mmCIF file of C-alpha atoms in Angstrom:
data_model
loop_
_atom_site.group_PDB
_atom_site.id
_atom_site.type_symbol
_atom_site.label_atom_id
_atom_site.label_comp_id
_atom_site.label_asym_id
_atom_site.label_seq_id
_atom_site.Cartn_x
_atom_site.Cartn_y
_atom_site.Cartn_z
ATOM 1 C CA UNK M 1 0.105 -0.175 -0.056
ATOM 2 C CA UNK M 2 1.149 3.686 -0.754
ATOM 3 C CA UNK M 3 1.395 6.188 2.021
ATOM 4 C CA UNK M 4 2.430 9.661 2.241
ATOM 5 C CA UNK M 5 2.878 11.472 5.835
ATOM 6 C CA UNK M 6 3.478 14.953 6.264
ATOM 7 C CA UNK M 7 3.782 15.568 10.072
ATOM 8 C CA UNK M 8 4.083 19.449 10.203
ATOM 9 C CA UNK M 9 0.302 20.760 10.255
ATOM 10 C CA UNK M 10 1.618 24.203 10.595
ATOM 11 C CA UNK M 11 5.016 25.969 10.034
ATOM 12 C CA UNK M 12 6.112 29.685 10.469
ATOM 13 C CA UNK M 13 8.863 31.293 8.616
ATOM 14 C CA UNK M 14 10.255 34.783 8.623
ATOM 15 C CA UNK M 15 10.336 36.547 5.318
ATOM 16 C CA UNK M 16 13.473 36.071 3.255
ATOM 17 C CA UNK M 17 14.361 33.070 5.251
ATOM 18 C CA UNK M 18 14.567 29.244 4.113
ATOM 19 C CA UNK M 19 12.195 26.727 5.244
ATOM 20 C CA UNK M 20 11.900 22.832 5.062
ATOM 21 C CA UNK M 21 8.583 21.104 4.920
ATOM 22 C CA UNK M 22 8.736 17.506 5.884
ATOM 23 C CA UNK M 23 7.369 14.392 3.645
ATOM 24 C CA UNK M 24 7.914 10.612 4.151
ATOM 25 C CA UNK M 25 6.471 7.986 1.985
ATOM 26 C CA UNK M 26 5.939 4.336 1.686
ATOM 27 C CA UNK M 27 5.374 2.257 -1.438
ATOM 28 C CA UNK M 28 6.260 -1.306 -2.980
ATOM 29 C CA UNK M 29 6.620 0.197 -6.309
ATOM 30 C CA UNK M 30 10.370 0.348 -7.637
ATOM 31 C CA UNK M 31 8.985 3.347 -9.784
ATOM 32 C CA UNK M 32 7.382 6.184 -8.507
ATOM 33 C CA UNK M 33 7.156 9.915 -8.609
ATOM 34 C CA UNK M 34 6.819 12.343 -5.859
ATOM 35 C CA UNK M 35 5.470 15.897 -6.224
ATOM 36 C CA UNK M 36 4.784 19.028 -4.136
ATOM 37 C CA UNK M 37 1.757 21.146 -4.756
ATOM 38 C CA UNK M 38 0.954 24.639 -3.492
ATOM 39 C CA UNK M 39 -2.540 25.193 -2.691
ATOM 40 C CA UNK M 40 -3.755 28.973 -1.944
ATOM 41 C CA UNK M 41 -7.026 29.822 -0.527
ATOM 42 C CA UNK M 42 -8.351 29.911 -4.054
ATOM 43 C CA UNK M 43 -8.196 26.043 -3.919
ATOM 44 C CA UNK M 44 -6.204 25.715 -6.961
ATOM 45 C CA UNK M 45 -3.447 22.908 -7.065
ATOM 46 C CA UNK M 46 -0.274 24.485 -8.162
ATOM 47 C CA UNK M 47 2.534 22.257 -9.189
ATOM 48 C CA UNK M 48 5.846 23.157 -7.745
ATOM 49 C CA UNK M 49 8.382 20.295 -8.239
ATOM 50 C CA UNK M 50 8.864 16.898 -9.267
ATOM 51 C CA UNK M 51 11.161 14.007 -8.237
ATOM 52 C CA UNK M 52 11.345 10.593 -10.084
ATOM 53 C CA UNK M 53 12.526 7.491 -7.968
ATOM 54 C CA UNK M 54 15.342 6.698 -10.383
ATOM 55 C CA UNK M 55 16.694 10.492 -10.664
ATOM 56 C CA UNK M 56 20.141 10.716 -9.414
ATOM 57 C CA UNK M 57 19.988 14.499 -8.464
ATOM 58 C CA UNK M 58 17.698 16.324 -6.124
ATOM 59 C CA UNK M 59 15.292 18.309 -8.094
ATOM 60 C CA UNK M 60 15.494 22.116 -8.123
ATOM 61 C CA UNK M 61 12.768 24.543 -9.687
ATOM 62 C CA UNK M 62 13.786 28.247 -8.839
ATOM 63 C CA UNK M 63 13.504 28.636 -5.266
ATOM 64 C CA UNK M 64 12.182 25.159 -4.629
ATOM 65 C CA UNK M 65 14.371 22.394 -3.994
ATOM 66 C CA UNK M 66 13.481 18.715 -3.152
ATOM 67 C CA UNK M 67 15.748 16.776 -0.688
ATOM 68 C CA UNK M 68 15.202 13.475 -1.869
ATOM 69 C CA UNK M 69 16.832 10.811 0.328
ATOM 70 C CA UNK M 70 15.557 7.505 -1.056
ATOM 71 C CA UNK M 71 16.978 5.157 1.681
ATOM 72 C CA UNK M 72 14.972 7.185 4.383
ATOM 73 C CA UNK M 73 11.933 7.568 2.055
ATOM 74 C CA UNK M 74 11.853 11.105 2.579
ATOM 75 C CA UNK M 75 11.204 13.963 0.170
ATOM 76 C CA UNK M 76 11.617 17.059 2.032
ATOM 77 C CA UNK M 77 10.631 20.558 0.074
ATOM 78 C CA UNK M 78 13.064 23.526 0.949
ATOM 79 C CA UNK M 79 11.783 27.001 0.069
ATOM 80 C CA UNK M 80 14.523 29.470 0.002
ATOM 81 C CA UNK M 81 14.138 33.265 0.367
ATOM 82 C CA UNK M 82 10.527 33.018 1.657
ATOM 83 C CA UNK M 83 8.215 35.538 0.323
ATOM 84 C CA UNK M 84 4.855 36.593 1.829
ATOM 85 C CA UNK M 85 3.033 34.990 -1.276
ATOM 86 C CA UNK M 86 4.344 31.661 -0.339
ATOM 87 C CA UNK M 87 1.714 31.343 2.549
ATOM 88 C CA UNK M 88 -0.547 28.667 1.594
ATOM 89 C CA UNK M 89 -1.226 25.042 2.054
ATOM 90 C CA UNK M 90 1.522 22.717 0.809
ATOM 91 C CA UNK M 91 0.936 18.919 -0.223
ATOM 92 C CA UNK M 92 3.288 16.236 -0.943
ATOM 93 C CA UNK M 93 2.188 13.549 -3.196
ATOM 94 C CA UNK M 94 3.143 10.292 -4.662
ATOM 95 C CA UNK M 95 2.377 8.701 -8.039
ATOM 96 C CA UNK M 96 2.897 4.975 -7.943
ATOM 97 C CA UNK M 97 3.861 2.827 -10.644
ATOM 98 C CA UNK M 98 1.904 -0.241 -12.118
ATOM 99 C CA UNK M 99 1.341 -1.870 -8.570
ATOM 100 C CA UNK M 100 -0.048 1.431 -7.543
ATOM 101 C CA UNK M 101 -2.394 1.839 -10.446
ATOM 102 C CA UNK M 102 -0.527 5.069 -11.440
ATOM 103 C CA UNK M 103 -2.769 7.048 -8.953
ATOM 104 C CA UNK M 104 -1.519 9.972 -6.965
ATOM 105 C CA UNK M 105 -2.261 10.358 -3.433
ATOM 106 C CA UNK M 106 -1.818 13.156 -1.131
ATOM 107 C CA UNK M 107 -0.131 13.744 2.474
ATOM 108 C CA UNK M 108 -2.279 15.580 5.096
ATOM 109 C CA UNK M 109 -0.498 19.107 4.184
ATOM 110 C CA UNK M 110 1.463 21.633 5.967
ATOM 111 C CA UNK M 111 0.225 25.212 6.057
ATOM 112 C CA UNK M 112 3.039 27.815 5.771
ATOM 113 C CA UNK M 113 2.908 31.127 7.306
ATOM 114 C CA UNK M 114 5.472 33.630 6.312
ATOM 115 C CA UNK M 115 5.953 36.570 8.498
ATOM 116 C CA UNK M 116 6.747 40.074 7.564
ATOM 117 C CA UNK K 1 1.238 23.630 -19.286
ATOM 118 C CA UNK K 2 -2.067 21.470 -20.099
ATOM 119 C CA UNK K 3 -5.188 23.007 -19.000
ATOM 120 C CA UNK K 4 -8.248 21.171 -17.147
ATOM 121 C CA UNK K 5 -11.297 23.039 -16.673
ATOM 122 C CA UNK K 6 -14.406 22.311 -14.396
ATOM 123 C CA UNK K 7 -17.910 23.398 -14.410
ATOM 124 C CA UNK K 8 -19.576 24.910 -12.462
ATOM 125 C CA UNK K 9 -17.002 26.363 -10.147
ATOM 126 C CA UNK K 10 -19.502 26.569 -7.181
ATOM 127 C CA UNK K 11 -22.910 25.202 -6.785
ATOM 128 C CA UNK K 12 -25.518 25.499 -4.365
ATOM 129 C CA UNK K 13 -28.210 22.922 -4.221
ATOM 130 C CA UNK K 14 -31.116 21.463 -2.093
ATOM 131 C CA UNK K 15 -30.900 18.283 -0.098
ATOM 132 C CA UNK K 16 -32.167 15.214 -2.314
ATOM 133 C CA UNK K 17 -31.399 16.859 -5.807
ATOM 134 C CA UNK K 18 -28.518 15.693 -8.055
ATOM 135 C CA UNK K 19 -25.580 17.748 -9.226
ATOM 136 C CA UNK K 20 -23.281 17.160 -12.006
ATOM 137 C CA UNK K 21 -19.890 18.171 -12.218
ATOM 138 C CA UNK K 22 -17.990 18.444 -15.604
ATOM 139 C CA UNK K 23 -14.186 17.981 -16.108
ATOM 140 C CA UNK K 24 -12.560 18.786 -19.270
ATOM 141 C CA UNK K 25 -8.892 18.523 -20.663
ATOM 142 C CA UNK K 26 -8.928 21.411 -22.970
ATOM 143 C CA UNK K 27 -5.753 20.870 -25.143
ATOM 144 C CA UNK K 28 -4.982 17.098 -24.487
ATOM 145 C CA UNK K 29 -6.507 13.871 -24.603
ATOM 146 C CA UNK K 30 -7.213 12.150 -21.184
ATOM 147 C CA UNK K 31 -7.626 8.531 -21.150
ATOM 148 C CA UNK K 32 -7.594 8.709 -17.369
ATOM 149 C CA UNK K 33 -9.092 11.236 -14.985
ATOM 150 C CA UNK K 34 -9.139 11.257 -11.142
ATOM 151 C CA UNK K 35 -11.801 12.643 -8.957
ATOM 152 C CA UNK K 36 -10.824 14.015 -5.478
ATOM 153 C CA UNK K 37 -12.701 15.196 -2.749
ATOM 154 C CA UNK K 38 -11.462 17.785 -0.145
ATOM 155 C CA UNK K 39 -13.146 18.770 3.090
ATOM 156 C CA UNK K 40 -11.965 22.103 4.672
ATOM 157 C CA UNK K 41 -8.528 22.189 6.130
ATOM 158 C CA UNK K 42 -8.043 18.502 4.923
ATOM 159 C CA UNK K 43 -6.112 16.894 2.245
ATOM 160 C CA UNK K 44 -7.282 15.744 -1.140
ATOM 161 C CA UNK K 45 -8.710 12.105 -0.978
ATOM 162 C CA UNK K 46 -9.101 10.126 -3.991
ATOM 163 C CA UNK K 47 -12.477 9.074 -4.883
ATOM 164 C CA UNK K 48 -12.293 7.280 -8.005
ATOM 165 C CA UNK K 49 -10.361 6.735 -11.287
ATOM 166 C CA UNK K 50 -12.274 7.295 -14.280
ATOM 167 C CA UNK K 51 -10.965 5.552 -17.472
ATOM 168 C CA UNK K 52 -12.432 6.486 -21.053
ATOM 169 C CA UNK K 53 -14.878 4.194 -22.124
ATOM 170 C CA UNK K 54 -14.885 1.756 -19.285
ATOM 171 C CA UNK K 55 -16.295 1.808 -15.631
ATOM 172 C CA UNK K 56 -14.709 3.810 -13.173
ATOM 173 C CA UNK K 57 -12.806 2.347 -10.269
ATOM 174 C CA UNK K 58 -13.711 3.622 -7.008
ATOM 175 C CA UNK K 59 -11.536 3.737 -3.678
ATOM 176 C CA UNK K 60 -12.561 1.901 -0.590
ATOM 177 C CA UNK K 61 -15.352 3.661 1.182
ATOM 178 C CA UNK K 62 -16.902 5.620 -1.709
ATOM 179 C CA UNK K 63 -20.258 4.802 -2.720
ATOM 180 C CA UNK K 64 -20.351 4.171 -6.602
ATOM 181 C CA UNK K 65 -24.275 4.491 -6.686
ATOM 182 C CA UNK K 66 -23.782 8.229 -4.956
ATOM 183 C CA UNK K 67 -21.220 9.330 -7.017
ATOM 184 C CA UNK K 68 -21.815 8.191 -10.703
ATOM 185 C CA UNK K 69 -18.721 8.788 -13.096
ATOM 186 C CA UNK K 70 -19.056 8.804 -16.635
ATOM 187 C CA UNK K 71 -15.989 9.209 -19.013
ATOM 188 C CA UNK K 72 -17.644 9.238 -22.220
ATOM 189 C CA UNK K 73 -14.741 10.901 -24.207
ATOM 190 C CA UNK K 74 -11.145 11.474 -24.200
ATOM 191 C CA UNK K 75 -11.582 15.081 -22.921
ATOM 192 C CA UNK K 76 -14.626 14.953 -20.613
ATOM 193 C CA UNK K 77 -15.552 13.124 -17.593
ATOM 194 C CA UNK K 78 -18.540 13.809 -15.353
ATOM 195 C CA UNK K 79 -19.191 13.205 -11.568
ATOM 196 C CA UNK K 80 -22.709 13.357 -10.578
ATOM 197 C CA UNK K 81 -23.618 13.524 -6.906
ATOM 198 C CA UNK K 82 -27.085 11.710 -6.707
ATOM 199 C CA UNK K 83 -29.414 12.569 -3.800
ATOM 200 C CA UNK K 84 -26.948 15.039 -2.298
ATOM 201 C CA UNK K 85 -27.172 15.491 1.386
ATOM 202 C CA UNK K 86 -25.380 18.319 3.472
ATOM 203 C CA UNK K 87 -22.628 15.990 4.296
ATOM 204 C CA UNK K 88 -21.656 15.775 0.774
ATOM 205 C CA UNK K 89 -20.937 19.612 0.782
ATOM 206 C CA UNK K 90 -17.089 19.566 -0.111
ATOM 207 C CA UNK K 91 -14.651 20.601 -2.637
ATOM 208 C CA UNK K 92 -14.330 18.376 -5.752
ATOM 209 C CA UNK K 93 -11.251 18.410 -7.772
ATOM 210 C CA UNK K 94 -10.787 16.752 -10.971
ATOM 211 C CA UNK K 95 -7.351 15.750 -12.497
ATOM 212 C CA UNK K 96 -6.603 14.696 -15.894
ATOM 213 C CA UNK K 97 -3.608 12.442 -16.875
ATOM 214 C CA UNK K 98 -1.854 13.124 -20.229
ATOM 215 C CA UNK K 99 -0.932 9.781 -22.119
ATOM 216 C CA UNK K 100 2.730 10.658 -21.896
ATOM 217 C CA UNK K 101 3.716 8.694 -18.767
ATOM 218 C CA UNK K 102 7.305 9.754 -19.528
ATOM 219 C CA UNK K 103 6.803 13.281 -18.854
ATOM 220 C CA UNK K 104 7.104 14.274 -15.240
ATOM 221 C CA UNK K 105 4.050 16.590 -14.942
ATOM 222 C CA UNK K 106 1.503 14.317 -16.665
ATOM 223 C CA UNK K 107 -1.200 15.038 -14.256
ATOM 224 C CA UNK K 108 -3.105 18.201 -14.305
ATOM 225 C CA UNK K 109 -5.616 19.526 -12.163
ATOM 226 C CA UNK K 110 -8.934 21.496 -12.417
ATOM 227 C CA UNK K 111 -9.640 24.360 -10.486
ATOM 228 C CA UNK K 112 -12.193 22.694 -8.294
ATOM 229 C CA UNK K 113 -15.847 22.962 -7.750
ATOM 230 C CA UNK K 114 -17.296 24.156 -4.298
ATOM 231 C CA UNK K 115 -20.519 22.121 -3.645
ATOM 232 C CA UNK K 116 -22.926 23.173 -0.672
ATOM 233 C CA UNK K 117 -25.998 21.152 -0.123
ATOM 234 C CA UNK K 118 -28.554 23.067 1.996
#
């Protein structure tokens, strides 16, 4: 069975500082993808970053980077130089391979508050 | 990136009525679409996987007779909440998957539909 765990219900960060949002996962699929999405109050799901299970390097997309530790089954999101507009809900997600039916499941989410 | 639309964006209905939500992939063909439900301050819960031309696969605990899914074409899937009750009030989000599984971002989300059942 697939599982995504986000243990931080809420996080605070000072503007311009970096913040790490934790995510651990479990799957029996050898091939899988890990995602982070941002959901502002409007409800839309905004894709941030992707990490494939066979990718050798950690993914980076602008101010977002994914700290992928495969042996520990963790995929933490690092946001550098936080901005007020980063305040939102953040979801870690995993898309399984053939065993998991290629379904994408989500963690419970972490609400990030950026302080001025 | 690819665009997925949902209609309506919000709907208010009376208890006992049925509500249909449409999900369209606008610039790509989606053989598979997913329907999620999100209660306030909670995560997205996968309800069902919709495959074009075949019956939907429902997740455990989701009533197939309550949430009717039809995926009649490669660009359209519909979710009908039948005999809606106040507890069905939620944010429903669809997601469409591009056929090219090798591309990293192959799943695109619609903007969601807020359903309020009075």
